[in-house]
Coordinates of C-alpha atoms in Angstrom, one line a residue:
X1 CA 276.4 255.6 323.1
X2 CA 275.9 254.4 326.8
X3 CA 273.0 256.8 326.7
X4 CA 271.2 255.2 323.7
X5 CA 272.1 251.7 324.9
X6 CA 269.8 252.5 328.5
X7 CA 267.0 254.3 327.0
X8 CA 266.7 250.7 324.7
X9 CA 267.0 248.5 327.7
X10 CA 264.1 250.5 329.4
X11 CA 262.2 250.4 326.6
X12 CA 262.4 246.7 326.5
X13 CA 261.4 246.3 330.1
X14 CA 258.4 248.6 329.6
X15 CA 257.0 246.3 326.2
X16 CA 257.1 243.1 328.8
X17 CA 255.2 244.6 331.6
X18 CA 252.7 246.0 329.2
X19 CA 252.4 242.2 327.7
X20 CA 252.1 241.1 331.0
X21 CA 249.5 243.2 332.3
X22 CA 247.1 242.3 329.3
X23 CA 247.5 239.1 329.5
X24 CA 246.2 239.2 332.9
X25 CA 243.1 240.9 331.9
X26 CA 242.4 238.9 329.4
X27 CA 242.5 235.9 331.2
X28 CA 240.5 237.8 334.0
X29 CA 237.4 238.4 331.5
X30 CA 237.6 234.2 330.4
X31 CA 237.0 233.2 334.2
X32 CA 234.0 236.0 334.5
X33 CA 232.8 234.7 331.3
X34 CA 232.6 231.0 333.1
X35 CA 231.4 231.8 336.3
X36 CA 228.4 234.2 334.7
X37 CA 225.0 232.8 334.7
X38 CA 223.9 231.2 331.1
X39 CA 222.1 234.5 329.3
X40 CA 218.0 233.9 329.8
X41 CA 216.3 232.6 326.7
X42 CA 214.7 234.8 323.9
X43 CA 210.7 234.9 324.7
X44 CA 208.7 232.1 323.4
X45 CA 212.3 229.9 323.0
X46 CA 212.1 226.6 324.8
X47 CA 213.6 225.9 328.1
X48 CA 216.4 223.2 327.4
X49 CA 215.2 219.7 328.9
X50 CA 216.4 218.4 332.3
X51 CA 219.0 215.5 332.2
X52 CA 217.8 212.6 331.8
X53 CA 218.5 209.6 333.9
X54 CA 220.1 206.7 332.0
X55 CA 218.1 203.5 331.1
X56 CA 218.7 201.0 333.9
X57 CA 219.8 204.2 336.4
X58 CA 217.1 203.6 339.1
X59 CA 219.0 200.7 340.4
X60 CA 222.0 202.7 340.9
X61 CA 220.3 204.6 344.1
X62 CA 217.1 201.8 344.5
X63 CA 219.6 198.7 344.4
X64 CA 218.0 197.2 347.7
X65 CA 214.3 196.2 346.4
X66 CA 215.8 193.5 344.1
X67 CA 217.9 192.5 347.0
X68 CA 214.9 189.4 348.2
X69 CA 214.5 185.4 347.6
X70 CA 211.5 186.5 345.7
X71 CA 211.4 189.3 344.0
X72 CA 208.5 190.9 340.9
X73 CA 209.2 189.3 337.9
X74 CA 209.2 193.2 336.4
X75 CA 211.5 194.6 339.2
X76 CA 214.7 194.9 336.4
X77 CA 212.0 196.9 334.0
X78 CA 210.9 199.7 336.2
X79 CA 209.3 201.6 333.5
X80 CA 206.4 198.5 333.6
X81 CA 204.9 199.9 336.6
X82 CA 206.3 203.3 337.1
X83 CA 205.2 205.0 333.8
X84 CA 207.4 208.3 333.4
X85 CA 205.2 211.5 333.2
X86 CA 207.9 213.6 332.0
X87 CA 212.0 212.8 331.4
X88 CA 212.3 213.3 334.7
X89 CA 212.9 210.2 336.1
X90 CA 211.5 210.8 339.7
X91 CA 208.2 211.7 337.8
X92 CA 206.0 209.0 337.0
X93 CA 202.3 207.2 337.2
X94 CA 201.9 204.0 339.4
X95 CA 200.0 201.5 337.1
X96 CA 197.0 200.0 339.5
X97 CA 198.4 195.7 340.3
X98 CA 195.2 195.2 338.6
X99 CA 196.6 196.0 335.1
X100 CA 198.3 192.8 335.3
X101 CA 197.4 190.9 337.7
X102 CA 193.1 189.7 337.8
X103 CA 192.3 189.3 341.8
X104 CA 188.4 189.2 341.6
X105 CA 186.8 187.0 338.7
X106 CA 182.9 187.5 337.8
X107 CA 181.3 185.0 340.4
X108 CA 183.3 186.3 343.1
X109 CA 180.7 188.2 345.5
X110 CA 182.7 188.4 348.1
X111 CA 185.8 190.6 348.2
X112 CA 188.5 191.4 350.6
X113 CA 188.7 195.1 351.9
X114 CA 191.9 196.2 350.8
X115 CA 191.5 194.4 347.5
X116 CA 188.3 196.3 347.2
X117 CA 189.9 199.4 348.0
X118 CA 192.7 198.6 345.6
X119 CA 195.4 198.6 348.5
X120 CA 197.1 195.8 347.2
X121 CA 200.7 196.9 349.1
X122 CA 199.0 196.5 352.7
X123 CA 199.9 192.9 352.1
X124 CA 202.4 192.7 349.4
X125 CA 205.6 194.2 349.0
X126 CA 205.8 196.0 345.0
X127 CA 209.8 194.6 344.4
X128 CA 210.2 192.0 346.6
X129 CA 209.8 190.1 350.0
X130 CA 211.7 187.1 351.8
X131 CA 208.0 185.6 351.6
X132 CA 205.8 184.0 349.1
X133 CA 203.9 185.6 346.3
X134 CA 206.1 189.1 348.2
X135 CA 203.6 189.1 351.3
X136 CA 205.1 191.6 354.2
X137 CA 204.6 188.9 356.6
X138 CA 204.2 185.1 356.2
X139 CA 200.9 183.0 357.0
X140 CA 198.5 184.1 359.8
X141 CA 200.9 187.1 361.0
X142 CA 199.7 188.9 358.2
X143 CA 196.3 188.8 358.5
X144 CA 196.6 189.3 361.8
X145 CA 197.9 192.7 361.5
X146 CA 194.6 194.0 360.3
X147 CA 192.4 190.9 362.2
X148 CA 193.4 192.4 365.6
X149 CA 190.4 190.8 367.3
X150 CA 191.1 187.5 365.7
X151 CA 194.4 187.7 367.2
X152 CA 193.3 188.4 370.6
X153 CA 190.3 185.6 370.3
X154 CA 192.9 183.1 369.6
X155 CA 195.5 184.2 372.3
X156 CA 192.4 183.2 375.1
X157 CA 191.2 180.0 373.8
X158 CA 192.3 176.4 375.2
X159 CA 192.4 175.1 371.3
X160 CA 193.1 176.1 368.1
X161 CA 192.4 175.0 364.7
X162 CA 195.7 174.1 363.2
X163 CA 195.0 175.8 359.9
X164 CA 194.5 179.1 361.9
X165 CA 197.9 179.0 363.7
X166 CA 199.8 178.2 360.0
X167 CA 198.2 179.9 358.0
X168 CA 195.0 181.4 357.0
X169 CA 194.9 181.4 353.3
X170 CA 194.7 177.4 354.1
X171 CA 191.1 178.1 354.2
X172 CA 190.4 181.7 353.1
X173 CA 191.4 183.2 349.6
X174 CA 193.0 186.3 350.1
X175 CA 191.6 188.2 347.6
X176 CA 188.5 186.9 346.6
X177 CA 185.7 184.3 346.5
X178 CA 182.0 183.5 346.1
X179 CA 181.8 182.0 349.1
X180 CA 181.5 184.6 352.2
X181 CA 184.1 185.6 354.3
X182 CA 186.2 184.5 351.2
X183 CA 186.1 180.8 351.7
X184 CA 187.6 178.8 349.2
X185 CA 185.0 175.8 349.5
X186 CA 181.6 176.1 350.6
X187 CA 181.0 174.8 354.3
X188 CA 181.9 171.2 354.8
X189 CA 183.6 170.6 351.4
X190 CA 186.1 173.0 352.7
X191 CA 186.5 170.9 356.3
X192 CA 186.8 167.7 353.9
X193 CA 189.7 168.8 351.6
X194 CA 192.2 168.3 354.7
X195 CA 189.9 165.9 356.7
X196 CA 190.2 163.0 354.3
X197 CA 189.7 160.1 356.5
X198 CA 186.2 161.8 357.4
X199 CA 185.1 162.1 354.2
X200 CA 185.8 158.5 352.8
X201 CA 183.6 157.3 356.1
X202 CA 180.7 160.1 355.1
X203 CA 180.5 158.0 351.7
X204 CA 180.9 154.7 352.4
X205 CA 179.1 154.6 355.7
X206 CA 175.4 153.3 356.4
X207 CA 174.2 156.0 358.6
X208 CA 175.4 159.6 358.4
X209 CA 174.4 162.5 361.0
X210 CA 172.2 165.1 359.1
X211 CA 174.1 167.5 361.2
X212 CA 177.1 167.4 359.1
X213 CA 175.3 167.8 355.9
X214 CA 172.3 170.6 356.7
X215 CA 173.1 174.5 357.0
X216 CA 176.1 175.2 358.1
X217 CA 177.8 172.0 358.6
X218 CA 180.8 171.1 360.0
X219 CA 180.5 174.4 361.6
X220 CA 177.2 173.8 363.4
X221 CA 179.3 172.3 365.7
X222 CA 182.5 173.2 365.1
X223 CA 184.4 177.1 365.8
X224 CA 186.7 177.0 362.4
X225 CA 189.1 178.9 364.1
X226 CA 189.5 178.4 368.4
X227 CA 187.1 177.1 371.1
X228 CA 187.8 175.8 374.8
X229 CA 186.7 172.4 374.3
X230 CA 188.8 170.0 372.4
X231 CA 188.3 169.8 368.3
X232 CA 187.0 173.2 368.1
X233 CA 184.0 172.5 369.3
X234 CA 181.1 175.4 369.8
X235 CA 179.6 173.6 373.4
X236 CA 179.6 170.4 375.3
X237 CA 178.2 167.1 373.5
X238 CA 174.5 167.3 375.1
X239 CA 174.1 171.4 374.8
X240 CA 175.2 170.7 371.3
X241 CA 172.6 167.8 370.6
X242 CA 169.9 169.3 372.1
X243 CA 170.0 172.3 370.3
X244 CA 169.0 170.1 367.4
X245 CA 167.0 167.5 369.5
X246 CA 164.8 170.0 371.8
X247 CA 161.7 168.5 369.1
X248 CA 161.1 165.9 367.1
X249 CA 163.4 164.8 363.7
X250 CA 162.3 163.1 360.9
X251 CA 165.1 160.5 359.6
X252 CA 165.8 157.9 357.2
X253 CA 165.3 155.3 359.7
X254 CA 162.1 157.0 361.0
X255 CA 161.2 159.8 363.9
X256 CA 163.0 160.7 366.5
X257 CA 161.5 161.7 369.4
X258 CA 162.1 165.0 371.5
X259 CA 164.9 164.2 373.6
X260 CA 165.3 167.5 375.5
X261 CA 161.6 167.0 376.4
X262 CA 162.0 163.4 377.4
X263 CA 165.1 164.3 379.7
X264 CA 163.1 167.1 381.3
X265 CA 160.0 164.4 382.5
X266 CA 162.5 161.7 383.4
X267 CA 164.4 162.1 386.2
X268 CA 165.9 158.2 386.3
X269 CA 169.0 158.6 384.0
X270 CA 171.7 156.9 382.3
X271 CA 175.0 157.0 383.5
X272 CA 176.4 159.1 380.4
X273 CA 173.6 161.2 380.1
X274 CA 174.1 162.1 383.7
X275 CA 177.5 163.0 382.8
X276 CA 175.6 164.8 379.7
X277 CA 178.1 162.6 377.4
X278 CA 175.8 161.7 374.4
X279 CA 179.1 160.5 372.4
X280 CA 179.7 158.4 374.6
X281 CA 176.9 156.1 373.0
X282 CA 176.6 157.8 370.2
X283 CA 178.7 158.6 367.3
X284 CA 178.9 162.4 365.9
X285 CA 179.3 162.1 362.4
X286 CA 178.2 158.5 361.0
X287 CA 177.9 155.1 361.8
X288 CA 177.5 151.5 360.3
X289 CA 174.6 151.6 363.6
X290 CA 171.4 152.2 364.0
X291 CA 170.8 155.3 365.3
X292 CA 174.7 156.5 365.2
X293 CA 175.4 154.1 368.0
X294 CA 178.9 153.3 368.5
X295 CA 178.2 149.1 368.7
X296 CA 175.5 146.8 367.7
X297 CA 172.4 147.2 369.8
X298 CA 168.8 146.2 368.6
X299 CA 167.0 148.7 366.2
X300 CA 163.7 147.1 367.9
X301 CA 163.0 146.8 372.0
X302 CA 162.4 143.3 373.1
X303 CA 164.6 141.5 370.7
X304 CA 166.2 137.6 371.6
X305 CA 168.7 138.5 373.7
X306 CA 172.3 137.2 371.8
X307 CA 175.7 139.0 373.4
X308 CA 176.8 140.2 369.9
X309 CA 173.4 142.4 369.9
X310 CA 174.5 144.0 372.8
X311 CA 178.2 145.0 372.0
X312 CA 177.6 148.7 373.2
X313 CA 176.5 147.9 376.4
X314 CA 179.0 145.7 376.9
X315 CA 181.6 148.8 376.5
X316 CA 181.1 149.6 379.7
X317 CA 179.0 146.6 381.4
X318 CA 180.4 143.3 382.3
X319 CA 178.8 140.6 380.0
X320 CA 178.2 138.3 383.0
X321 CA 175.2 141.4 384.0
X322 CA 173.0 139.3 381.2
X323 CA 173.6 135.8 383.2
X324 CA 173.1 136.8 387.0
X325 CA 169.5 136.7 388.3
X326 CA 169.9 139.8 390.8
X327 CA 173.3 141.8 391.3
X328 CA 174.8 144.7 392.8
X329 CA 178.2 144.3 391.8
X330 CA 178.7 143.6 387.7
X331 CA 177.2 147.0 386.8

């Protein structure tokens, strides 16, 4: 009986080990079965798509572009401008800034380089910018990244046209215009929108330099941008006038003789010609005075004398000069 009662236990023992064991296997073959590579796909069987990203994903990694004070009105809709090639997300065609947005209209002849060129992000940021209409730099520091020699120009000069140290696009459309050098205005219209005061005297007044209204205007005389010489100007009063007056002018009031040519056969001059100071008689732009003069004097020589005639003179002479025979000391 004690025999028959070991051989069971043994048997018993044996039956657990073997459950064991195959159990162990079996789970061995589950964790191959995971860890094996997916079987390749039957021939001519298509290739299961990539994962694609959810709707609204890109801002999960690209969070920072909407992170401006002025951002693309688009930059929550990525899929506007970044057109997916495939469900890839990371594959996609840029739609050209010109899709949406018209830079150049059909009478504009002149165009800017990078606009031309359809480099739109030299100047703008695509999501956003701490700057106006999303410009990489504000005012005259962007153009002056590019305008290097512009930069440098203004750097040496004494003055500097205020518009110029603001900002360019004051006077310049930065994209295009059909006026060159992509001015917004032609020539002195464009001076006149900020130069108001000028403008009302241009109208109203009775005599008005041709200067500021033949070829280039205002900048016949003027540098738009810097010059050495106070209000912009391109040389001194005299070198400026007689680059106009080295001949004789026709005028409203009648001719004008050849001043240069005078000056050079007449060595006996006027104080403020000798100090080549034309404006100091004359006035640049217009005048209620015959010939632009800055006071009454007579439009004919040998007119009655009367002190009122003589008002300009009388800017810098004493008014007794008229009443004393001979003198050496009211002049």
């Amino acid at each position: 009986m004690r025999l028959i009662a070991g051989t069971r236990a043994n048997l018993g023992l044996g039956l657990i080990a073997l459950s064991a064991i195959a159990l162990g296997a079996a789970n061995v073959r589950a964790a191959q079965q995971q860890a094996a590579p997916a079987a390749a796909p039957a021939p001519g069987a298509r290739r299961a798509a990539p994962a694609t990203a959810a709707a609204g994903s890109c801002a999960t990694c690209h969070g920072d572009v909407a992170k401006h004070t002025v951002v693309h009105p688009k930059v929550a809709d990525c899929t506007s401008c970044h057109v997916p090639k495939t469900r890839d997300a990371h594959a996609f065609t840029d739609k050209s800034c010109a899709s949406c947005h018209q830079m150049v209209k059909a009478n504009d002849k002149f165009v800017h380089g990078p606009v031309a060129a359809g480099e739109c992000l030299a100047c703008h940021d695509p999501h956003g910018s701490d700057e106006p209409q999303q410009v990489r730099a504000f005012g005259s520091e962007l153009c002056q990244r590019c305008h290097v020699d512009m930069k440098a120009r203004l750097a040496e000069k004494r003055f500097t046209h205020a518009p110029v140290k603001e900002d360019c696009a004051t006077c310049h459309n930065p994209h295009a215009s059909p006026s060159k050098y992509q001015i917004r205005n032609d020539s002195a219209e464009q001076c006149l929108a900020c130069h108001k005061t000028l403008r009302k005297e241009l109208v109203t007044a009775r005599v008005q330099h041709e200067a500021v209204a033949v070829d280039r205007e205002c900048v016949n005389c003027h540098d738009p941008h810097a010059s050495d010489l106070d209000k912009q100007l391109k040389g001194t009063s005299m070198t400026l006038c007689l680059s106009c007056h080295d001949k004789e002018q026709d005028a409203p009031s009648g001719k004008v003789q050849n001043v240069k040519g005078w000056l050079q056969t007449h060595t006996d001059l006027h104080g403020p010609i000798r100090q080549q100071d034309c404006v100091g008689c004359h006035l640049p732009h217009d005048s209620e005075h015959f010939r632009l003069l800055r006071k009454d004097y007579p439009e004919t020589f040998y007119s009655p004398y009367e002190p009122k005639n003589y008002e300009l003179c009388f800017t810098c002479h004493e008014p007794d000069l008229a009443k004393v025979e001979r003198t050496a000391t009211v002049t």
